[in-house]
């Protein structure tokens, strides 16, 4: 273990750690990180999708440096600034929706989703919210309260929270891969214990991210959202991890052919700087002043980073690259699947990809320990990625949007070796000591 990692253990709180292997970073460029030993590591995570332009992108450096050299304050709380206003204007142009909308800026997807969860209830007067089993909307009290992930079972949930099964074509509930049973169950709830006029909003993920990179059955989201909007239930599309060009569209919900009422963004919007956004109808977003504010919200430096991300996505055609390179990565992973029984499923859109590991294809029993050992061994071989899922058995790949096909080939070669080593029991159980993971 490196000196930096040991020092980390002596001074940093465990409360904020989600560790899989002893990664100590001293720098990075493009799709590569540099660790304390000077090794170059190919980064297929991009810090859970936050480093959307990769590391040390010149456009991000230039934008942030310029904003700092003539700093327009540090907040939008009691004064406005050009960077934050023009970024809001650009987001309203980029995301389809009602004519009269407003943008709220925060630090993370957690504070964005918490703000929405509070605002929709207050603005509509309806006290209840619909969510999904497996959903992860953040790590603050308010965002956890409307989430359904197993890792957050210890936390309090919103009063009257309604939880639906997320339609997983690989692991269908009741042998229904279409999601029709979920729609039927919701309508039964409407007629029984969950009258629609009590429900303010439904929180959806157009790809259920931390629940296992689950892509919903075709047509399900469109039908679900039409049903909810028919009853005046606001549709909130959480695109914190899968939005801003990652899936081959600017907004992930575009794949599903519906228009949500509210969209939340985070992670990649700031390119690695703390920046989130909510886009929604004015009657909700202007419900009250001083309702959801923190001093550094609307920071012009972070807003400048947001501009750099949007500029670079446009100038370097990164949405198209995410689609093209993502398709190539999925095809290479499916080739691996032909030779490795450990891989049960490969799924995703663009550069939001999940690889589900199972003990046997026929039984589909989650291979959680194999996932933990695989990401550890891949790290030793020079590749950074993590695992997610309700069963901790889905490899998550959310690399920089400018990932190249040559880097895909490098990553797949490392994965191939790592899988062979895990299957051959070359990674001891003791390697995982101290790394609790997800």
Short mmCIF file of C-alpha atoms in Angstrom, two decimals:
data_model
loop_
_atom_site.label_atom_id
_atom_site.label_comp_id
_atom_site.label_asym_id
_atom_site.label_seq_id
_atom_site.Cartn_x
_atom_site.Cartn_y
_atom_site.Cartn_z
CA UNK A 1 0.00 0.00 0.00
CA UNK A 2 1.36 3.43 -0.91
CA UNK A 3 2.27 6.12 1.59
CA UNK A 4 -0.49 8.42 0.32
CA UNK A 5 -3.15 5.76 0.77
CA UNK A 6 -1.88 4.98 4.28
CA UNK A 7 -1.99 8.69 5.19
CA UNK A 8 -5.53 8.83 3.80
CA UNK A 9 -6.53 6.08 6.21
CA UNK A 10 -5.14 8.00 9.18
CA UNK A 11 -6.87 11.32 8.53
CA UNK A 12 -9.95 10.98 6.28
CA UNK A 13 -13.36 9.89 7.51
CA UNK A 14 -14.70 6.51 6.48
CA UNK A 15 -18.14 8.13 6.16
CA UNK A 16 -17.28 9.46 2.71
CA UNK A 17 -15.39 6.49 1.32
CA UNK A 18 -16.45 3.83 -1.19
CA UNK A 19 -13.22 1.99 -1.84
CA UNK A 20 -12.51 -1.02 -4.05
CA UNK A 21 -8.68 -1.05 -4.22
CA UNK A 22 -5.80 1.17 -3.01
CA UNK A 23 -5.96 3.87 -5.68
CA UNK A 24 -3.75 6.90 -4.93
CA UNK A 25 -3.90 9.48 -7.73
CA UNK A 26 -1.31 12.19 -8.31
CA UNK A 27 -2.49 13.40 -11.73
CA UNK A 28 -4.10 12.55 -15.01
CA UNK A 29 -4.48 13.46 -18.67
CA UNK A 30 -7.18 12.39 -21.10
CA UNK A 31 -8.51 8.93 -20.31
CA UNK A 32 -5.58 8.09 -18.02
CA UNK A 33 -4.84 8.61 -14.35
CA UNK A 34 -1.36 8.60 -12.84
CA UNK A 35 -0.90 6.96 -9.46
CA UNK A 36 1.65 7.59 -6.74
CA UNK A 37 3.97 4.97 -8.18
CA UNK A 38 3.92 6.72 -11.56
CA UNK A 39 1.74 4.09 -13.26
CA UNK A 40 -0.66 5.16 -16.02
CA UNK A 41 -4.10 3.71 -15.41
CA UNK A 42 -6.81 3.66 -18.06
CA UNK A 43 -9.89 5.19 -16.46
CA UNK A 44 -13.19 3.51 -17.43
CA UNK A 45 -15.02 5.20 -14.55
CA UNK A 46 -14.15 8.90 -14.89
CA UNK A 47 -14.93 9.25 -11.17
CA UNK A 48 -18.39 7.71 -11.62
CA UNK A 49 -18.92 9.75 -14.80
CA UNK A 50 -17.98 13.14 -13.34
CA UNK A 51 -14.80 13.66 -15.42
CA UNK A 52 -16.82 13.76 -18.63
CA UNK A 53 -14.03 15.38 -20.67
CA UNK A 54 -11.35 13.20 -19.17
CA UNK A 55 -8.58 14.65 -17.07
CA UNK A 56 -6.86 18.03 -17.54
CA UNK A 57 -8.81 18.92 -20.68
CA UNK A 58 -7.43 22.21 -22.12
CA UNK A 59 -10.91 23.72 -22.56
CA UNK A 60 -11.73 23.16 -18.90
CA UNK A 61 -8.40 24.57 -17.76
CA UNK A 62 -8.85 27.66 -19.92
CA UNK A 63 -12.44 28.32 -18.83
CA UNK A 64 -11.78 27.92 -15.12
CA UNK A 65 -8.57 29.96 -15.25
CA UNK A 66 -10.35 32.81 -17.03
CA UNK A 67 -13.21 32.78 -14.53
CA UNK A 68 -10.81 32.83 -11.59
CA UNK A 69 -8.69 35.62 -13.06
CA UNK A 70 -11.66 38.01 -12.91
CA UNK A 71 -13.89 36.35 -10.32
CA UNK A 72 -17.53 37.46 -10.40
CA UNK A 73 -18.17 36.65 -6.76
CA UNK A 74 -18.75 33.13 -5.54
CA UNK A 75 -22.52 32.71 -5.49
CA UNK A 76 -25.85 33.38 -7.18
CA UNK A 77 -27.62 33.66 -3.83
CA UNK A 78 -27.76 37.44 -3.48
CA UNK A 79 -26.24 38.56 -6.79
CA UNK A 80 -26.23 37.24 -10.32
CA UNK A 81 -23.34 36.65 -12.72
CA UNK A 82 -22.98 36.17 -16.46
CA UNK A 83 -21.64 32.63 -16.33
CA UNK A 84 -24.58 31.20 -14.43
CA UNK A 85 -27.27 33.09 -16.36
CA UNK A 86 -25.91 32.14 -19.77
CA UNK A 87 -25.42 28.52 -18.68
CA UNK A 88 -29.08 28.38 -17.63
CA UNK A 89 -30.07 29.78 -21.01
CA UNK A 90 -28.05 27.11 -22.79
CA UNK A 91 -29.54 24.28 -20.76
CA UNK A 92 -33.07 25.50 -21.47
CA UNK A 93 -32.24 25.42 -25.19
CA UNK A 94 -30.71 21.94 -24.95
CA UNK A 95 -33.48 20.19 -23.03
CA UNK A 96 -37.02 19.96 -24.38
CA UNK A 97 -39.90 20.93 -22.13
CA UNK A 98 -42.65 23.40 -21.36
CA UNK A 99 -42.25 26.98 -22.52
CA UNK A 100 -42.07 28.62 -19.10
CA UNK A 101 -39.25 26.90 -17.20
CA UNK A 102 -36.48 27.85 -14.80
CA UNK A 103 -33.09 26.40 -13.83
CA UNK A 104 -31.77 25.78 -10.32
CA UNK A 105 -28.02 25.21 -9.81
CA UNK A 106 -26.37 23.20 -7.06
CA UNK A 107 -23.26 21.19 -6.26
CA UNK A 108 -24.27 17.57 -6.90
CA UNK A 109 -26.97 15.26 -8.11
CA UNK A 110 -27.87 14.64 -4.47
CA UNK A 111 -28.75 18.25 -3.72
CA UNK A 112 -30.53 18.57 -7.08
CA UNK A 113 -32.78 15.57 -6.41
CA UNK A 114 -33.40 16.60 -2.80
CA UNK A 115 -34.45 20.05 -3.97
CA UNK A 116 -36.91 18.53 -6.44
CA UNK A 117 -38.32 16.10 -3.87
CA UNK A 118 -39.05 18.97 -1.52
CA UNK A 119 -40.25 21.43 -4.15
CA UNK A 120 -42.76 19.20 -5.94
CA UNK A 121 -44.53 18.38 -2.69
CA UNK A 122 -44.59 21.99 -1.54
CA UNK A 123 -45.66 23.42 -4.90
CA UNK A 124 -48.39 20.90 -5.68
CA UNK A 125 -49.71 20.30 -2.19
CA UNK A 126 -49.58 16.57 -2.92
CA UNK A 127 -47.61 14.73 -0.22
CA UNK A 128 -46.51 11.51 -1.92
CA UNK A 129 -43.82 10.45 -4.41
CA UNK A 130 -43.32 7.36 -6.58
CA UNK A 131 -39.87 5.78 -6.88
CA UNK A 132 -38.35 2.45 -7.99
CA UNK A 133 -36.70 -0.42 -6.20
CA UNK A 134 -33.00 -0.12 -6.95
CA UNK A 135 -33.09 3.62 -7.57
CA UNK A 136 -30.31 5.80 -6.21
CA UNK A 137 -31.05 9.52 -6.24
CA UNK A 138 -28.32 10.72 -3.92
CA UNK A 139 -26.65 10.64 -0.54
CA UNK A 140 -28.39 13.46 1.35
CA UNK A 141 -31.29 12.80 3.70
CA UNK A 142 -33.87 14.16 1.24
CA UNK A 143 -32.52 12.31 -1.80
CA UNK A 144 -32.13 9.04 0.11
CA UNK A 145 -35.73 9.44 1.23
CA UNK A 146 -36.95 8.97 -2.36
CA UNK A 147 -34.43 6.26 -3.30
CA UNK A 148 -34.82 2.49 -3.28
CA UNK A 149 -31.31 1.08 -3.30
CA UNK A 150 -30.36 -1.71 -0.92
CA UNK A 151 -27.28 0.16 0.26
CA UNK A 152 -29.58 2.80 1.80
CA UNK A 153 -31.97 0.50 3.64
CA UNK A 154 -30.80 1.97 6.95
CA UNK A 155 -32.19 5.43 6.13
CA UNK A 156 -35.63 6.93 6.63
CA UNK A 157 -37.92 7.10 3.59
CA UNK A 158 -40.42 9.77 2.62
CA UNK A 159 -43.85 9.39 4.16
CA UNK A 160 -46.17 7.47 1.86
CA UNK A 161 -43.41 6.62 -0.62
CA UNK A 162 -44.66 4.32 -3.39
CA UNK A 163 -42.07 1.87 -4.73
CA UNK A 164 -42.36 0.16 -8.12
CA UNK A 165 -40.26 -2.62 -9.62
CA UNK A 166 -37.91 -1.37 -12.33
CA UNK A 167 -38.44 -3.52 -15.45
CA UNK A 168 -35.21 -5.46 -15.96
CA UNK A 169 -35.23 -7.50 -19.19
CA UNK A 170 -32.41 -9.69 -17.83
CA UNK A 171 -34.11 -10.33 -14.48
CA UNK A 172 -37.83 -9.82 -15.14
CA UNK A 173 -40.20 -9.80 -12.18
CA UNK A 174 -42.83 -12.50 -12.60
CA UNK A 175 -41.46 -13.39 -16.04
CA UNK A 176 -42.71 -10.04 -17.38
CA UNK A 177 -39.88 -8.44 -19.35
CA UNK A 178 -42.11 -5.77 -20.91
CA UNK A 179 -43.01 -3.80 -17.79
CA UNK A 180 -46.74 -4.20 -18.41
CA UNK A 181 -47.13 -5.83 -14.99
CA UNK A 182 -45.56 -2.76 -13.38
CA UNK A 183 -48.04 -0.47 -15.14
CA UNK A 184 -50.91 -2.70 -14.06
CA UNK A 185 -49.66 -2.71 -10.47
CA UNK A 186 -49.47 1.09 -10.44
CA UNK A 187 -53.02 1.44 -11.72
CA UNK A 188 -54.16 -0.96 -9.02
CA UNK A 189 -52.42 1.23 -6.43
CA UNK A 190 -54.16 4.28 -7.89
CA UNK A 191 -57.51 2.57 -7.35
CA UNK A 192 -56.64 1.31 -3.86
CA UNK A 193 -54.21 2.94 -1.42
CA UNK A 194 -52.46 5.56 -3.60
CA UNK A 195 -54.98 7.96 -5.17
CA UNK A 196 -53.27 9.95 -7.95
CA UNK A 197 -54.33 13.27 -6.47
CA UNK A 198 -52.08 12.50 -3.48
CA UNK A 199 -48.98 11.99 -5.64
CA UNK A 200 -46.78 14.95 -6.54
CA UNK A 201 -44.19 13.27 -8.77
CA UNK A 202 -42.54 10.10 -9.99
CA UNK A 203 -38.74 9.89 -9.97
CA UNK A 204 -37.42 7.83 -12.88
CA UNK A 205 -33.97 6.91 -14.16
CA UNK A 206 -34.04 6.39 -17.95
CA UNK A 207 -31.21 3.93 -17.22
CA UNK A 208 -31.18 2.70 -13.64
CA UNK A 209 -27.57 3.47 -12.86
CA UNK A 210 -26.43 2.34 -9.43
CA UNK A 211 -29.15 -0.30 -9.44
CA UNK A 212 -27.12 -2.15 -12.09
CA UNK A 213 -27.04 -0.13 -15.34
CA UNK A 214 -30.45 -1.51 -16.24
CA UNK A 215 -31.92 -0.39 -19.57
CA UNK A 216 -35.73 -0.51 -19.39
CA UNK A 217 -37.90 -2.51 -21.73
CA UNK A 218 -38.73 -0.60 -24.96
CA UNK A 219 -41.81 1.60 -24.61
CA UNK A 220 -42.13 1.18 -20.85
CA UNK A 221 -40.97 4.66 -19.83
CA UNK A 222 -43.12 6.36 -22.44
CA UNK A 223 -46.23 4.49 -21.30
CA UNK A 224 -45.46 5.03 -17.60
CA UNK A 225 -44.89 8.74 -18.00
CA UNK A 226 -48.02 9.17 -20.10
CA UNK A 227 -50.02 7.43 -17.38
CA UNK A 228 -48.58 9.65 -14.65
CA UNK A 229 -48.94 12.90 -16.60
CA UNK A 230 -52.55 11.97 -17.34
CA UNK A 231 -53.15 12.23 -13.58
CA UNK A 232 -51.16 15.43 -13.11
CA UNK A 233 -48.19 13.58 -11.58
CA UNK A 234 -44.94 15.33 -12.47
CA UNK A 235 -42.29 13.19 -14.16
CA UNK A 236 -38.76 13.78 -12.84
CA UNK A 237 -36.00 12.31 -15.02
CA UNK A 238 -32.84 11.79 -12.96
CA UNK A 239 -30.02 12.08 -15.51
CA UNK A 240 -27.24 12.82 -13.05
CA UNK A 241 -25.08 9.94 -14.30
CA UNK A 242 -26.51 9.25 -17.76
CA UNK A 243 -27.25 12.73 -19.13
CA UNK A 244 -25.17 15.46 -20.83
CA UNK A 245 -24.27 13.42 -23.91
CA UNK A 246 -23.23 10.19 -22.21
CA UNK A 247 -25.71 7.87 -23.94
CA UNK A 248 -25.39 9.24 -27.45
CA UNK A 249 -28.12 11.83 -26.89
CA UNK A 250 -27.78 15.03 -24.89
CA UNK A 251 -30.58 13.82 -22.60
CA UNK A 252 -30.97 10.12 -21.95
CA UNK A 253 -34.77 10.31 -21.94
CA UNK A 254 -34.64 11.17 -25.66
CA UNK A 255 -34.10 7.45 -26.31
CA UNK A 256 -37.50 6.77 -24.78
CA UNK A 257 -39.51 9.30 -26.83
CA UNK A 258 -41.15 11.23 -24.00
CA UNK A 259 -40.69 14.67 -22.45
CA UNK A 260 -40.36 14.77 -18.66
CA UNK A 261 -41.58 17.70 -16.62
CA UNK A 262 -38.33 18.04 -14.67
CA UNK A 263 -34.77 16.95 -15.48
CA UNK A 264 -31.93 16.76 -12.97
CA UNK A 265 -28.26 16.82 -13.97
CA UNK A 266 -24.94 16.56 -12.16
CA UNK A 267 -21.57 14.78 -12.37
CA UNK A 268 -20.48 15.26 -15.99
CA UNK A 269 -22.09 18.71 -16.31
CA UNK A 270 -19.17 20.21 -14.39
CA UNK A 271 -16.49 18.06 -16.00
CA UNK A 272 -15.13 17.24 -12.54
CA UNK A 273 -16.08 20.43 -10.72
CA UNK A 274 -19.09 20.44 -8.36
CA UNK A 275 -22.09 21.46 -10.47
CA UNK A 276 -25.66 20.21 -10.73
CA UNK A 277 -28.83 21.56 -12.29
CA UNK A 278 -32.58 21.16 -12.20
CA UNK A 279 -34.71 22.23 -15.16
CA UNK A 280 -38.42 22.42 -14.48
CA UNK A 281 -41.69 24.35 -14.80
CA UNK A 282 -41.77 27.84 -13.37
CA UNK A 283 -44.71 27.07 -11.10
CA UNK A 284 -42.49 24.58 -9.25
CA UNK A 285 -39.11 26.27 -9.63
CA UNK A 286 -40.43 29.68 -8.55
CA UNK A 287 -42.65 28.33 -5.77
CA UNK A 288 -40.78 30.26 -3.08
CA UNK A 289 -37.59 32.20 -2.48
CA UNK A 290 -34.90 30.98 -0.04
CA UNK A 291 -36.36 27.48 -0.34
CA UNK A 292 -33.25 25.52 -1.36
CA UNK A 293 -30.06 27.51 -1.18
CA UNK A 294 -26.44 27.12 -0.22
CA UNK A 295 -23.87 29.87 -0.33
CA UNK A 296 -21.79 28.48 -3.18
CA UNK A 297 -24.74 27.56 -5.42
CA UNK A 298 -24.37 29.26 -8.80
CA UNK A 299 -20.63 29.66 -8.33
CA UNK A 300 -19.30 31.36 -11.51
CA UNK A 301 -16.19 29.18 -11.56
CA UNK A 302 -18.24 25.97 -11.65
CA UNK A 303 -20.61 27.55 -14.18
CA UNK A 304 -17.59 28.34 -16.38
CA UNK A 305 -16.71 24.65 -16.23
CA UNK A 306 -20.25 23.84 -17.33
CA UNK A 307 -19.83 26.10 -20.35
CA UNK A 308 -16.54 24.38 -21.20
CA UNK A 309 -18.24 20.98 -21.05
CA UNK A 310 -21.07 22.06 -23.36
CA UNK A 311 -18.63 23.79 -25.75
CA UNK A 312 -16.37 20.73 -25.93
CA UNK A 313 -19.25 18.32 -26.42
CA UNK A 314 -20.31 20.42 -29.41
CA UNK A 315 -16.87 21.17 -30.89
CA UNK A 316 -15.52 17.61 -30.52
CA UNK A 317 -18.82 15.86 -31.39
CA UNK A 318 -18.63 13.95 -28.12
CA UNK A 319 -22.27 12.88 -28.12
CA UNK A 320 -21.65 11.09 -31.43
CA UNK A 321 -18.38 9.72 -30.10
CA UNK A 322 -20.17 8.36 -27.03
CA UNK A 323 -22.61 6.54 -29.28
CA UNK A 324 -19.99 5.21 -31.70
CA UNK A 325 -17.32 4.27 -29.15
CA UNK A 326 -19.94 2.95 -26.75
CA UNK A 327 -21.29 0.62 -29.42
CA UNK A 328 -17.75 -0.55 -30.13
CA UNK A 329 -17.07 -1.15 -26.43
CA UNK A 330 -20.29 -3.14 -26.05
CA UNK A 331 -19.46 -5.23 -29.11
CA UNK A 332 -16.00 -6.02 -27.71
CA UNK A 333 -17.50 -6.90 -24.32
CA UNK A 334 -19.99 -9.22 -26.01
CA UNK A 335 -17.07 -10.91 -27.72
CA UNK A 336 -15.58 -11.49 -24.25
CA UNK A 337 -18.93 -12.91 -23.21
CA UNK A 338 -18.55 -15.67 -25.80
CA UNK A 339 -15.48 -17.01 -24.02
CA UNK A 340 -16.27 -16.21 -20.38
CA UNK A 341 -19.20 -17.91 -18.64
CA UNK A 342 -18.79 -15.34 -15.85
CA UNK A 343 -20.39 -12.65 -18.03
CA UNK A 344 -24.15 -13.06 -17.99
CA UNK A 345 -25.23 -9.83 -19.70
CA UNK A 346 -23.83 -6.74 -21.42
CA UNK A 347 -26.13 -3.73 -21.67
CA UNK A 348 -26.17 0.02 -21.89
CA UNK A 349 -26.42 3.01 -24.15
CA UNK A 350 -23.47 4.98 -25.44
CA UNK A 351 -20.79 5.18 -22.76
CA UNK A 352 -23.03 4.08 -19.89
CA UNK A 353 -22.44 0.33 -19.87
CA UNK A 354 -23.05 -2.48 -17.40
CA UNK A 355 -21.57 -5.98 -17.41
CA UNK A 356 -23.44 -8.36 -15.13
CA UNK A 357 -21.41 -11.20 -13.65
CA UNK A 358 -23.06 -14.50 -12.74
CA UNK A 359 -21.89 -17.83 -11.37
CA UNK A 360 -23.65 -19.67 -14.21
CA UNK A 361 -25.55 -18.37 -17.21
CA UNK A 362 -28.42 -20.76 -16.61
CA UNK A 363 -28.90 -19.93 -12.94
CA UNK A 364 -28.02 -16.21 -13.14
CA UNK A 365 -26.85 -16.30 -9.51
CA UNK A 366 -25.04 -12.98 -8.86
CA UNK A 367 -21.25 -13.34 -8.71
CA UNK A 368 -20.54 -10.57 -6.21
CA UNK A 369 -17.17 -11.80 -4.98
CA UNK A 370 -15.98 -12.31 -8.54
CA UNK A 371 -16.94 -8.69 -9.33
CA UNK A 372 -14.95 -7.43 -6.34
CA UNK A 373 -11.94 -9.51 -7.30
CA UNK A 374 -12.21 -8.55 -10.96
CA UNK A 375 -12.12 -4.79 -10.39
CA UNK A 376 -9.23 -5.31 -7.96
CA UNK A 377 -7.23 -7.41 -10.43
CA UNK A 378 -8.00 -5.01 -13.29
CA UNK A 379 -6.61 -2.19 -11.15
CA UNK A 380 -3.41 -4.15 -10.62
CA UNK A 381 -3.18 -4.57 -14.40
CA UNK A 382 -3.76 -0.87 -15.11
CA UNK A 383 -7.54 -0.38 -15.45
CA UNK A 384 -9.88 1.59 -13.18
CA UNK A 385 -13.57 0.75 -12.95
CA UNK A 386 -15.99 -0.27 -10.22
CA UNK A 387 -19.08 -2.39 -9.65
CA UNK A 388 -22.67 -1.47 -8.78
CA UNK A 389 -26.07 -3.17 -8.53
CA UNK A 390 -28.43 -4.39 -5.86
CA UNK A 391 -26.31 -7.55 -5.72
CA UNK A 392 -22.92 -5.84 -6.19
CA UNK A 393 -22.22 -7.86 -9.33
CA UNK A 394 -22.44 -5.40 -12.24
CA UNK A 395 -19.28 -3.82 -13.63
CA UNK A 396 -19.99 -0.17 -14.39
CA UNK A 397 -18.27 1.65 -17.26
CA UNK A 398 -18.79 5.41 -17.52
CA UNK A 399 -15.51 6.57 -19.12
CA UNK A 400 -14.70 10.02 -20.50
CA UNK A 401 -16.87 10.94 -23.47
CA UNK A 402 -13.77 11.25 -25.66
CA UNK A 403 -12.66 7.64 -25.11
CA UNK A 404 -11.08 6.20 -28.26
CA UNK A 405 -11.47 2.78 -29.88
CA UNK A 406 -7.77 2.10 -29.26
CA UNK A 407 -8.39 2.69 -25.54
CA UNK A 408 -11.37 0.34 -25.73
CA UNK A 409 -9.11 -2.38 -27.12
CA UNK A 410 -6.62 -1.78 -24.32
CA UNK A 411 -9.35 -1.97 -21.68
CA UNK A 412 -10.88 -5.17 -23.07
CA UNK A 413 -7.47 -6.86 -23.20
CA UNK A 414 -6.95 -6.06 -19.51
CA UNK A 415 -10.44 -7.29 -18.65
CA UNK A 416 -9.80 -10.54 -20.50
CA UNK A 417 -6.67 -11.19 -18.46
CA UNK A 418 -8.34 -10.16 -15.21
CA UNK A 419 -11.29 -12.49 -15.79
CA UNK A 420 -8.94 -15.38 -16.50
CA UNK A 421 -7.05 -14.65 -13.29
CA UNK A 422 -10.23 -14.46 -11.20
CA UNK A 423 -11.68 -17.67 -12.65
CA UNK A 424 -8.35 -19.44 -12.07
CA UNK A 425 -8.40 -18.30 -8.39
CA UNK A 426 -5.25 -16.23 -8.78
CA UNK A 427 -6.77 -13.39 -6.73
CA UNK A 428 -6.83 -14.37 -3.03
CA UNK A 429 -9.75 -13.47 -0.78
CA UNK A 430 -7.30 -11.52 1.37
CA UNK A 431 -6.78 -9.01 -1.46
CA UNK A 432 -10.21 -7.59 -0.65
CA UNK A 433 -9.46 -6.97 3.04
CA UNK A 434 -10.30 -3.38 3.83
CA UNK A 435 -12.26 -2.80 0.63
CA UNK A 436 -15.93 -3.09 1.37
CA UNK A 437 -17.00 -1.66 -1.98
CA UNK A 438 -20.61 -1.07 -2.90
#
